[in-house]
Amino acid sequence: MLTQKLYSDSTTMAASSNAMSPMTPTYSMNSMSCVSMPSMNCSPQAASFGSSMLNSGMAGSMAMNGNGMSSSSMGYTTIGSPISNMNAACMATPIGTMNTYGTVGTLGRGDLGGGDTSPNSALQRARADKTYRRSYTHAKPPYSYISLITMAIQNSPQKMLTLSEIYQFIMDLFPFYRQNQQRWQNSIRHSLSFNDCFVKVPRTPDKPGKGSFWSLHPDSGNMFENGCYLRRQKRFKDEKKEILRQTHKSPSHSVDNSNSSEKKTPLQHGDDTHKSHHLDKNSDGALSSMLSIHPSKLDVEQMNLLHTNDLNMHQQHHQQNMSHEELTAMVNRCHPLSISSEHQAMLHHSSMTHHLKQEPSGFTSSNHPFSINRLLPAESKPDIKMYTEMHQYAGYNTLSPLPNSMHTHSTIGNDYYNSPLYHTSTGTTSL
DNA sequence: ACGTGTTTATCGAACT
DNA sequence: AGTTCGATAAACACGT
């Protein structure tokens, strides 16, 4: 409760200082509010700044690794305990963030992750300080949950993570999400289930545990085409799943009726907003031609096995009792980041012509101010390029080329809060 | 019991 | 104004 208040304070301050449009007067800073920010903040300055911060973050993460504090049990490396997270922040901060950005060092992760949730501790200390610059460490990052999940999965070596690993990635990267976990984790679960771009990968018998792995749908392409991880330009929709949903929803109706302009009951409307509108009007015609058999003839299992490479692979896996490594290798081969150039070109073309609007400012995935590449290690960073090469043998092209032991999200997360990215998103660049 | 996964519903903001 | 997307809440089922 009290920590919640603390967050409310900081987010409200961020909003007011930014002189932005009215904020929702609630606990959270709606990411939608942030989405509008790039247009006002996408400056080349921020871009170059972000890069330098990234490099410094790398130094911190390497130091962390030297201490052997990384976890090897997860799909990506995590620092683990809040204590070590704090250590990571302390190690990274002196290296990279010497305080152009005010009080991040004093009001940063330690206050968050360390469990000092006293309502007055951090805030009072800060307010007592005349030189206090509002801490926006608690503000909600301007990334949607879909973005965050995508970041996590793409940044994992095997391109798939368990739910808890996704949680951990997000908490490591953004201290904001160490609070009110029930709320946003519910949203994460909802996003995973609701969005077709996320594919559930069953556990293998040799890897028992709770929950499945989550991967990205191989056909989802690059949802964040321009590298901006704020809001997708078009929701990815697995058409076969959609057909299935429509079929089950109204078996007596053909698929073509899904976009009919019939009046809906209020109950239907609620459903409609999240179901039928997912149907891409441009692809309606394609839907009927995609299947040579009537959708109603397909049962759930058949559809699930049919409609993605991932799931086909899973079936193979179960039939042939493949090893987990073999399975993940297959997933990687079908992953958007590792699919053939022809397929990528096709996806790209499809995205540009049917799904995604053109990015007006011409940002690429590497230079967009809200690109994850500014938060996470990127291939273009010279000092980590060798790791890319080292790992090419593995047959996958990870978003972050670092080996497991090199990932240190705490430092990366620190990067975010210290980078102009964060401050542009919260309107603090001029502070 | 708890974590995970699915589904429905509602709301606000951005977009067309 | 209508549509689309994302956030949030909540109920429920299932597996560990």
Short mmCIF file of C-alpha atoms (C1' of nucleotides) in Angstrom, two decimals:
data_model
loop_
_atom_site.label_atom_id
_atom_site.label_comp_id
_atom_site.label_asym_id
_atom_site.label_seq_id
_atom_site.Cartn_x
_atom_site.Cartn_y
_atom_site.Cartn_z
CA MET A 1 0.00 0.00 0.00
CA LEU A 2 2.60 2.45 1.08
CA THR A 3 4.97 1.51 -1.65
CA GLN A 4 2.12 1.87 -4.00
CA LYS A 5 1.76 5.42 -2.88
CA LEU A 6 5.40 5.97 -3.49
CA TYR A 7 4.99 4.82 -7.04
CA SER A 8 1.98 6.97 -7.53
CA ASP A 9 3.93 9.93 -6.41
CA SER A 10 6.76 9.37 -8.75
CA THR A 11 4.64 8.66 -11.74
CA THR A 12 2.50 11.66 -11.12
CA MET A 13 5.53 13.81 -10.83
CA ALA A 14 6.84 12.45 -14.04
CA ALA A 15 3.64 13.31 -15.72
CA SER A 16 3.32 16.77 -14.36
CA SER A 17 6.85 17.70 -15.05
CA ASN A 18 6.40 16.61 -18.56
CA ALA A 19 3.44 18.86 -19.07
CA MET A 20 1.85 16.09 -20.93
CA SER A 21 -1.69 15.27 -21.68
CA PRO A 22 -3.80 14.39 -18.68
CA MET A 23 -2.62 11.33 -16.94
CA THR A 24 -4.82 8.70 -15.57
CA PRO A 25 -5.06 9.57 -11.92
CA THR A 26 -4.33 6.09 -10.80
CA TYR A 27 -1.52 3.93 -9.65
CA SER A 28 0.04 3.42 -12.98
CA MET A 29 1.34 5.53 -15.70
CA ASN A 30 -0.47 4.23 -18.65
CA SER A 31 1.94 3.18 -21.28
CA MET A 32 -0.33 4.62 -23.87
CA SER A 33 0.51 7.96 -22.50
CA CYS A 34 4.09 7.25 -23.10
CA VAL A 35 3.60 6.08 -26.58
CA SER A 36 3.00 9.56 -27.73
CA MET A 37 6.32 10.64 -26.46
CA PRO A 38 8.70 9.49 -29.12
CA SER A 39 7.46 12.06 -31.51
CA MET A 40 8.44 14.77 -29.14
CA ASN A 41 11.59 13.25 -27.90
CA CYS A 42 13.16 11.27 -30.64
CA SER A 43 16.22 13.33 -30.98
CA PRO A 44 19.55 12.21 -32.30
CA GLN A 45 21.00 13.34 -29.04
CA ALA A 46 19.08 10.77 -27.17
CA ALA A 47 20.15 8.20 -29.64
CA SER A 48 23.82 8.71 -29.23
CA PHE A 49 23.49 9.05 -25.54
CA GLY A 50 21.75 5.76 -25.30
CA SER A 51 24.53 4.03 -27.06
CA SER A 52 27.14 5.29 -24.73
CA MET A 53 25.12 4.22 -21.77
CA LEU A 54 24.72 0.86 -23.24
CA ASN A 55 28.41 0.40 -23.48
CA SER A 56 28.90 1.37 -19.94
CA GLY A 57 26.24 -1.05 -18.92
CA MET A 58 28.12 -3.74 -20.66
CA ALA A 59 31.13 -3.06 -18.56
CA GLY A 60 29.03 -3.46 -15.51
CA SER A 61 27.56 -6.68 -16.62
CA MET A 62 30.94 -8.14 -17.38
CA ALA A 63 32.09 -7.21 -13.95
CA MET A 64 29.11 -8.94 -12.52
CA ASN A 65 29.92 -12.02 -14.40
CA GLY A 66 33.34 -11.93 -12.98
CA ASN A 67 31.82 -12.35 -9.61
CA GLY A 68 30.05 -15.44 -10.70
CA MET A 69 26.71 -14.18 -9.61
CA SER A 70 24.76 -15.13 -12.62
CA SER A 71 22.20 -17.81 -12.66
CA SER A 72 22.61 -20.65 -15.02
CA SER A 73 19.32 -22.27 -14.44
CA MET A 74 17.28 -19.84 -16.39
CA GLY A 75 16.93 -19.29 -20.05
CA TYR A 76 18.75 -16.09 -19.61
CA THR A 77 21.08 -14.98 -16.93
CA THR A 78 19.57 -13.39 -13.94
CA ILE A 79 21.14 -11.96 -10.93
CA GLY A 80 18.68 -13.58 -8.70
CA SER A 81 18.20 -12.08 -5.35
CA PRO A 82 17.35 -8.50 -4.68
CA ILE A 83 20.57 -8.18 -2.81
CA SER A 84 22.66 -9.14 -5.72
CA ASN A 85 20.57 -6.94 -7.88
CA MET A 86 21.51 -4.07 -5.73
CA ASN A 87 25.08 -5.05 -6.01
CA ALA A 88 24.77 -5.10 -9.72
CA ALA A 89 23.38 -1.61 -9.67
CA CYS A 90 26.11 -0.42 -7.42
CA MET A 91 28.72 -1.87 -9.65
CA ALA A 92 27.25 -0.53 -12.79
CA THR A 93 26.40 2.89 -11.64
CA PRO A 94 29.88 4.19 -10.92
CA ILE A 95 31.08 2.94 -14.22
CA GLY A 96 28.49 4.27 -16.46
CA THR A 97 26.15 6.71 -14.96
CA MET A 98 27.92 9.19 -12.89
CA ASN A 99 25.19 11.36 -12.39
CA THR A 100 24.26 13.41 -15.21
CA TYR A 101 20.87 12.12 -14.27
CA GLY A 102 20.61 13.32 -10.78
CA THR A 103 19.57 11.07 -8.01
CA VAL A 104 19.32 7.81 -9.75
CA GLY A 105 22.28 6.64 -7.83
CA THR A 106 20.82 7.46 -4.49
CA LEU A 107 17.23 6.77 -5.14
CA GLY A 108 17.65 4.00 -7.52
CA ARG A 109 17.49 0.31 -7.31
CA GLY A 110 18.57 0.03 -3.79
CA ASP A 111 15.45 1.69 -2.62
CA LEU A 112 13.43 -0.41 -4.87
CA GLY A 113 14.82 -3.82 -4.73
CA GLY A 114 16.23 -3.67 -1.30
CA GLY A 115 12.85 -3.76 0.27
CA ASP A 116 12.98 -0.47 2.02
CA THR A 117 9.39 0.24 1.43
CA SER A 118 9.03 2.76 4.13
CA PRO A 119 6.74 5.40 2.76
CA ASN A 120 9.03 8.12 3.83
CA SER A 121 12.51 6.79 3.50
CA ALA A 122 13.43 7.49 -0.06
CA LEU A 123 11.00 10.24 -0.72
CA GLN A 124 11.70 12.12 2.46
CA ARG A 125 15.40 11.87 2.00
CA ALA A 126 15.01 13.13 -1.46
CA ARG A 127 12.69 15.95 -0.58
CA ALA A 128 14.94 17.04 2.22
CA ASP A 129 17.65 17.44 -0.31
CA LYS A 130 17.45 20.82 -1.96
CA THR A 131 19.23 19.47 -4.96
CA TYR A 132 16.67 16.77 -5.25
CA ARG A 133 15.84 15.95 -8.75
CA ARG A 134 12.74 13.96 -8.94
CA SER A 135 13.41 10.31 -9.12
CA TYR A 136 11.62 8.67 -11.94
CA THR A 137 13.06 5.31 -11.13
CA HIS A 138 9.61 4.18 -10.19
CA ALA A 139 7.87 5.34 -13.28
CA LYS A 140 6.42 2.79 -15.54
CA PRO A 141 8.61 2.06 -18.53
CA PRO A 142 7.03 3.08 -21.80
CA TYR A 143 6.91 -0.43 -23.12
CA SER A 144 3.82 -2.50 -23.51
CA TYR A 145 3.63 -5.90 -21.92
CA ILE A 146 3.80 -7.43 -25.34
CA SER A 147 7.01 -5.56 -25.92
CA LEU A 148 8.45 -6.69 -22.64
CA ILE A 149 7.59 -10.30 -23.30
CA THR A 150 9.06 -10.05 -26.75
CA MET A 151 12.20 -8.53 -25.35
CA ALA A 152 12.53 -11.32 -22.86
CA ILE A 153 12.02 -14.09 -25.36
CA GLN A 154 14.18 -12.57 -28.03
CA ASN A 155 16.91 -11.98 -25.53
CA SER A 156 16.93 -15.54 -24.37
CA PRO A 157 19.50 -17.80 -25.99
CA GLN A 158 16.96 -20.41 -26.81
CA LYS A 159 14.29 -17.98 -27.86
CA MET A 160 11.87 -19.30 -25.35
CA LEU A 161 11.29 -18.75 -21.68
CA THR A 162 9.05 -19.96 -18.95
CA LEU A 163 6.57 -17.60 -17.45
CA SER A 164 8.62 -17.14 -14.34
CA GLU A 165 11.68 -16.39 -16.43
CA ILE A 166 9.74 -13.74 -18.26
CA TYR A 167 8.72 -12.28 -14.95
CA GLN A 168 12.30 -12.30 -13.82
CA PHE A 169 13.58 -10.71 -16.98
CA ILE A 170 11.14 -7.87 -16.64
CA MET A 171 11.88 -7.32 -12.99
CA ASP A 172 15.58 -7.40 -13.62
CA LEU A 173 15.33 -4.96 -16.44
CA PHE A 174 12.77 -2.63 -14.93
CA PRO A 175 12.66 -2.16 -11.18
CA PHE A 176 9.24 -0.66 -11.58
CA TYR A 177 7.91 -4.13 -11.99
CA ARG A 178 9.19 -5.32 -8.67
CA GLN A 179 6.12 -3.77 -7.20
CA ASN A 180 2.53 -4.80 -7.55
CA GLN A 181 3.56 -8.04 -9.08
CA GLN A 182 0.16 -9.60 -8.96
CA ARG A 183 -1.24 -6.90 -11.13
CA TRP A 184 1.22 -6.83 -13.96
CA GLN A 185 1.94 -10.52 -13.86
CA ASN A 186 -1.69 -11.19 -14.43
CA SER A 187 -1.44 -8.90 -17.41
CA ILE A 188 1.59 -10.76 -18.64
CA ARG A 189 -0.26 -14.03 -18.47
CA HIS A 190 -3.18 -12.50 -20.23
CA SER A 191 -0.94 -11.14 -22.94
CA LEU A 192 0.71 -14.47 -23.46
CA SER A 193 -2.56 -16.29 -23.79
CA PHE A 194 -4.39 -13.65 -25.70
CA ASN A 195 -1.87 -12.73 -28.31
CA ASP A 196 -1.26 -15.16 -31.07
CA CYS A 197 2.27 -13.95 -31.45
CA PHE A 198 3.19 -15.95 -28.39
CA VAL A 199 3.35 -19.68 -28.72
CA LYS A 200 3.35 -22.12 -25.89
CA VAL A 201 6.03 -24.75 -26.09
CA PRO A 202 5.44 -27.80 -23.92
CA ARG A 203 8.11 -28.93 -21.56
CA THR A 204 10.03 -32.00 -22.43
CA PRO A 205 10.01 -35.00 -20.11
CA ASP A 206 13.65 -34.47 -19.32
CA LYS A 207 12.93 -30.92 -18.21
CA PRO A 208 10.19 -31.28 -15.66
CA GLY A 209 8.83 -28.25 -13.98
CA LYS A 210 5.95 -25.93 -13.78
CA GLY A 211 4.54 -24.31 -16.81
CA SER A 212 5.44 -24.38 -20.42
CA PHE A 213 7.96 -22.43 -22.38
CA TRP A 214 6.81 -19.44 -24.33
CA SER A 215 8.20 -18.57 -27.69
CA LEU A 216 7.40 -16.17 -30.47
CA HIS A 217 5.23 -17.29 -33.31
CA PRO A 218 7.53 -17.84 -36.28
CA ASP A 219 5.13 -16.01 -38.53
CA SER A 220 4.76 -13.03 -36.28
CA GLY A 221 7.74 -11.56 -38.05
CA ASN A 222 9.08 -8.46 -36.51
CA MET A 223 6.15 -6.92 -34.70
CA PHE A 224 8.28 -4.00 -33.79
CA GLU A 225 9.42 -3.49 -37.31
CA ASN A 226 11.10 -0.18 -36.75
CA GLY A 227 12.81 -1.30 -33.61
CA CYS A 228 10.51 0.74 -31.46
CA TYR A 229 9.14 -1.39 -28.69
CA LEU A 230 6.37 0.90 -27.67
CA ARG A 231 3.30 -0.14 -29.49
CA ARG A 232 2.87 -2.54 -32.31
CA GLN A 233 1.64 -1.08 -35.50
CA LYS A 234 -0.55 -4.05 -36.08
CA ARG A 235 -1.48 -6.87 -33.84
CA PHE A 236 -0.23 -10.18 -35.05
CA LYS A 237 -2.97 -12.65 -35.58
CA ASP A 238 -2.62 -16.28 -36.27
CA GLU A 239 -5.30 -16.71 -38.87
CA LYS A 240 -5.80 -20.37 -38.22
CA LYS A 241 -6.28 -19.74 -34.56
CA GLU A 242 -8.60 -16.94 -35.41
CA ILE A 243 -10.63 -19.20 -37.62
CA LEU A 244 -10.82 -21.67 -34.83
CA ARG A 245 -11.99 -19.03 -32.44
CA GLN A 246 -14.60 -17.83 -34.83
CA THR A 247 -15.73 -21.34 -35.51
CA HIS A 248 -16.12 -22.15 -31.90
CA LYS A 249 -17.71 -18.86 -31.19
CA SER A 250 -20.45 -19.16 -33.75
CA PRO A 251 -20.39 -22.57 -35.42
CA SER A 252 -23.41 -21.78 -37.51
CA HIS A 253 -21.76 -18.78 -39.04
CA SER A 254 -19.24 -18.87 -41.76
CA VAL A 255 -15.97 -17.14 -41.30
CA ASP A 256 -16.93 -14.48 -43.74
CA ASN A 257 -19.54 -13.20 -41.38
CA SER A 258 -17.00 -12.32 -38.79
CA ASN A 259 -16.83 -8.77 -39.88
CA SER A 260 -20.44 -8.27 -40.49
CA SER A 261 -21.83 -5.06 -39.24
CA GLU A 262 -24.65 -6.69 -37.39
CA LYS A 263 -25.65 -5.08 -34.19
CA LYS A 264 -24.12 -6.78 -31.24
CA THR A 265 -25.48 -7.20 -27.82
CA PRO A 266 -23.44 -5.51 -25.11
CA LEU A 267 -22.03 -8.82 -24.14
CA GLN A 268 -21.07 -9.55 -27.68
CA HIS A 269 -19.58 -6.18 -28.05
CA GLY A 270 -17.16 -6.84 -25.29
CA ASP A 271 -16.14 -9.99 -26.98
CA ASP A 272 -16.08 -8.32 -30.31
CA THR A 273 -13.59 -5.74 -29.31
CA HIS A 274 -11.07 -8.41 -28.58
CA LYS A 275 -11.98 -11.06 -31.02
CA SER A 276 -13.53 -10.19 -34.32
CA HIS A 277 -11.64 -7.00 -34.69
CA HIS A 278 -8.50 -9.01 -34.66
CA LEU A 279 -9.43 -10.23 -38.04
CA ASP A 280 -7.48 -8.28 -40.49
CA LYS A 281 -9.93 -6.94 -42.94
CA ASN A 282 -7.31 -7.20 -45.60
CA SER A 283 -6.98 -10.87 -45.05
CA ASP A 284 -10.59 -11.81 -44.93
CA GLY A 285 -10.54 -13.08 -48.42
CA ALA A 286 -7.46 -15.07 -47.74
CA LEU A 287 -8.96 -16.79 -44.79
CA SER A 288 -11.43 -18.82 -46.70
CA SER A 289 -8.86 -19.82 -49.24
CA MET A 290 -6.27 -20.75 -46.68
CA LEU A 291 -8.07 -23.88 -45.70
CA SER A 292 -9.15 -26.41 -48.16
CA ILE A 293 -11.55 -27.88 -45.68
CA HIS A 294 -14.26 -26.20 -43.77
CA PRO A 295 -12.98 -24.83 -40.48
CA SER A 296 -15.66 -26.59 -38.57
CA LYS A 297 -14.16 -29.87 -39.66
CA LEU A 298 -11.02 -29.12 -37.80
CA ASP A 299 -10.76 -29.96 -34.20
CA VAL A 300 -8.63 -28.06 -31.78
CA GLU A 301 -5.80 -30.51 -31.75
CA GLN A 302 -5.54 -30.61 -35.48
CA MET A 303 -5.52 -26.89 -35.72
CA ASN A 304 -2.96 -26.49 -33.05
CA LEU A 305 -0.67 -28.98 -34.65
CA LEU A 306 -1.23 -27.63 -38.08
CA HIS A 307 -0.93 -23.95 -37.73
CA THR A 308 2.56 -23.23 -36.59
CA ASN A 309 5.95 -24.62 -37.25
CA ASP A 310 6.53 -24.53 -33.56
CA LEU A 311 3.68 -26.76 -32.77
CA ASN A 312 4.54 -29.10 -35.56
CA MET A 313 7.94 -29.37 -34.07
CA HIS A 314 6.50 -30.07 -30.70
CA GLN A 315 4.56 -32.91 -32.08
CA GLN A 316 7.65 -34.28 -33.70
CA HIS A 317 9.43 -33.84 -30.48
CA HIS A 318 6.95 -35.85 -28.55
CA GLN A 319 6.77 -38.52 -31.16
CA GLN A 320 10.47 -38.89 -31.51
CA ASN A 321 11.36 -38.07 -27.93
CA MET A 322 13.83 -35.48 -28.99
CA SER A 323 16.09 -33.86 -26.53
CA HIS A 324 15.32 -30.42 -25.27
CA GLU A 325 18.36 -29.09 -27.04
CA GLU A 326 17.22 -30.53 -30.31
CA LEU A 327 13.84 -29.02 -29.86
CA THR A 328 15.17 -25.60 -29.06
CA ALA A 329 17.50 -25.80 -32.01
CA MET A 330 14.49 -26.43 -34.19
CA VAL A 331 12.65 -23.57 -32.64
CA ASN A 332 15.60 -21.36 -33.28
CA ARG A 333 15.74 -22.38 -36.88
CA CYS A 334 12.18 -21.26 -37.29
CA HIS A 335 12.52 -18.18 -35.25
CA PRO A 336 11.94 -14.88 -36.97
CA LEU A 337 15.47 -13.89 -36.25
CA SER A 338 16.92 -16.95 -37.80
CA ILE A 339 14.59 -17.79 -40.62
CA SER A 340 15.79 -17.68 -44.16
CA SER A 341 16.42 -14.38 -45.76
CA GLU A 342 13.72 -15.13 -48.28
CA HIS A 343 11.24 -15.74 -45.56
CA GLN A 344 12.34 -12.64 -43.76
CA ALA A 345 11.97 -10.61 -46.89
CA MET A 346 8.55 -12.04 -47.35
CA LEU A 347 7.58 -11.27 -43.83
CA HIS A 348 8.98 -7.85 -44.14
CA HIS A 349 7.11 -7.21 -47.32
CA SER A 350 3.97 -8.59 -45.82
CA SER A 351 4.38 -6.43 -42.79
CA MET A 352 4.98 -3.33 -44.76
CA THR A 353 2.20 -3.87 -47.18
CA HIS A 354 -0.46 -5.43 -45.06
CA HIS A 355 0.18 -5.12 -41.41
CA LEU A 356 2.43 -2.30 -40.54
CA LYS A 357 2.29 1.29 -41.38
CA GLN A 358 5.39 2.95 -42.57
CA GLU A 359 7.59 4.41 -39.94
CA PRO A 360 7.49 8.05 -40.95
CA SER A 361 10.72 9.07 -39.38
CA GLY A 362 12.73 6.33 -40.98
CA PHE A 363 13.96 4.78 -37.81
CA THR A 364 15.57 1.42 -38.03
CA SER A 365 15.71 -1.24 -35.39
CA SER A 366 19.14 -0.06 -34.46
CA ASN A 367 18.57 3.61 -34.13
CA HIS A 368 15.05 4.02 -32.92
CA PRO A 369 15.07 5.91 -29.67
CA PHE A 370 12.81 3.37 -28.06
CA SER A 371 14.51 0.39 -29.52
CA ILE A 372 15.30 -2.42 -27.19
CA ASN A 373 18.71 -2.36 -28.77
CA ARG A 374 19.39 0.61 -26.60
CA LEU A 375 18.62 -1.35 -23.50
CA LEU A 376 20.05 -4.66 -24.39
CA PRO A 377 23.39 -5.53 -25.86
CA ALA A 378 23.32 -5.33 -29.62
CA GLU A 379 25.27 -6.98 -32.35
CA SER A 380 26.60 -3.67 -33.45
CA LYS A 381 28.53 -3.11 -30.28
CA PRO A 382 32.12 -3.74 -31.21
CA ASP A 383 33.23 -5.09 -27.88
CA ILE A 384 30.67 -7.80 -27.92
CA LYS A 385 30.85 -8.64 -31.56
CA MET A 386 33.20 -11.44 -30.83
CA TYR A 387 30.53 -13.11 -28.82
CA THR A 388 28.29 -13.00 -31.81
CA GLU A 389 30.87 -14.79 -33.80
CA MET A 390 31.54 -17.20 -31.01
CA HIS A 391 27.92 -18.14 -30.93
CA GLN A 392 27.20 -18.35 -34.56
CA TYR A 393 28.10 -21.96 -34.48
CA ALA A 394 25.04 -22.57 -32.40
CA GLY A 395 22.89 -21.77 -35.38
CA TYR A 396 20.89 -19.05 -33.84
CA ASN A 397 21.14 -15.38 -33.96
CA THR A 398 20.17 -14.02 -30.64
CA LEU A 399 19.07 -10.52 -30.07
CA SER A 400 21.74 -10.31 -27.53
CA PRO A 401 24.78 -12.17 -28.65
CA LEU A 402 26.18 -12.49 -25.23
CA PRO A 403 26.53 -15.91 -23.79
CA ASN A 404 24.39 -16.73 -20.85
CA SER A 405 27.02 -15.83 -18.39
CA MET A 406 27.37 -12.42 -19.90
CA HIS A 407 23.80 -11.34 -19.47
CA THR A 408 23.21 -9.13 -16.55
CA HIS A 409 19.89 -7.53 -16.73
CA SER A 410 20.32 -5.54 -13.66
CA THR A 411 22.99 -3.48 -15.23
CA ILE A 412 21.04 -3.32 -18.38
CA GLY A 413 18.06 -2.17 -16.46
CA ASN A 414 20.17 0.40 -14.78
CA ASP A 415 21.05 1.53 -18.21
CA TYR A 416 17.48 2.13 -18.98
CA TYR A 417 16.85 4.26 -15.97
CA ASN A 418 19.96 6.22 -16.52
CA SER A 419 19.63 6.61 -20.22
CA PRO A 420 18.07 9.46 -22.08
CA LEU A 421 15.54 6.95 -23.25
CA TYR A 422 14.10 6.77 -19.85
CA HIS A 423 14.32 10.45 -19.28
CA THR A 424 12.79 11.35 -22.54
CA SER A 425 9.98 9.04 -21.75
CA THR A 426 9.41 10.76 -18.49
CA GLY A 427 10.12 14.23 -19.69
CA THR A 428 13.22 14.76 -17.62
CA THR A 429 15.83 15.33 -20.23
CA SER A 430 16.17 18.96 -19.43
CA LEU A 431 16.60 18.50 -15.75
"C1'" DA B 1 -1.92 -23.91 -1.86
"C1'" DC B 2 0.14 -21.97 -5.42
"C1'" DG B 3 1.59 -21.16 -10.06
"C1'" DT B 4 0.10 -21.36 -14.64
"C1'" DG B 5 -2.99 -20.68 -18.41
"C1'" DT B 6 -7.51 -19.27 -20.47
"C1'" DT B 7 -11.26 -16.46 -21.00
"C1'" DT B 8 -14.45 -12.61 -20.44
"C1'" DA B 9 -15.29 -7.95 -19.50
"C1'" DT B 10 -14.37 -3.14 -19.20
"C1'" DC B 11 -11.95 0.99 -19.76
"C1'" DG B 12 -8.86 4.55 -21.75
"C1'" DA B 13 -6.00 6.19 -25.34
"C1'" DA B 14 -4.48 6.20 -30.00
"C1'" DC B 15 -5.65 5.76 -34.49
"C1'" DT B 16 -8.53 6.14 -38.83
"C1'" DA C 1 -17.44 8.57 -34.24
"C1'" DG C 2 -15.98 4.22 -34.79
"C1'" DT C 3 -12.17 1.08 -34.58
"C1'" DT C 4 -8.06 -0.79 -32.72
"C1'" DC C 5 -4.78 -1.72 -29.24
"C1'" DG C 6 -3.26 -2.27 -24.67
"C1'" DA C 7 -4.04 -2.46 -19.49
"C1'" DT C 8 -6.38 -4.28 -15.84
"C1'" DA C 9 -9.46 -7.14 -13.13
"C1'" DA C 10 -11.48 -11.27 -12.23
"C1'" DA C 11 -13.27 -15.91 -12.55
"C1'" DC C 12 -12.18 -20.37 -13.55
"C1'" DA C 13 -9.67 -24.72 -14.66
"C1'" DC C 14 -5.71 -27.38 -14.35
"C1'" DG C 15 -1.22 -29.22 -12.89
"C1'" DT C 16 2.49 -29.58 -9.57
#
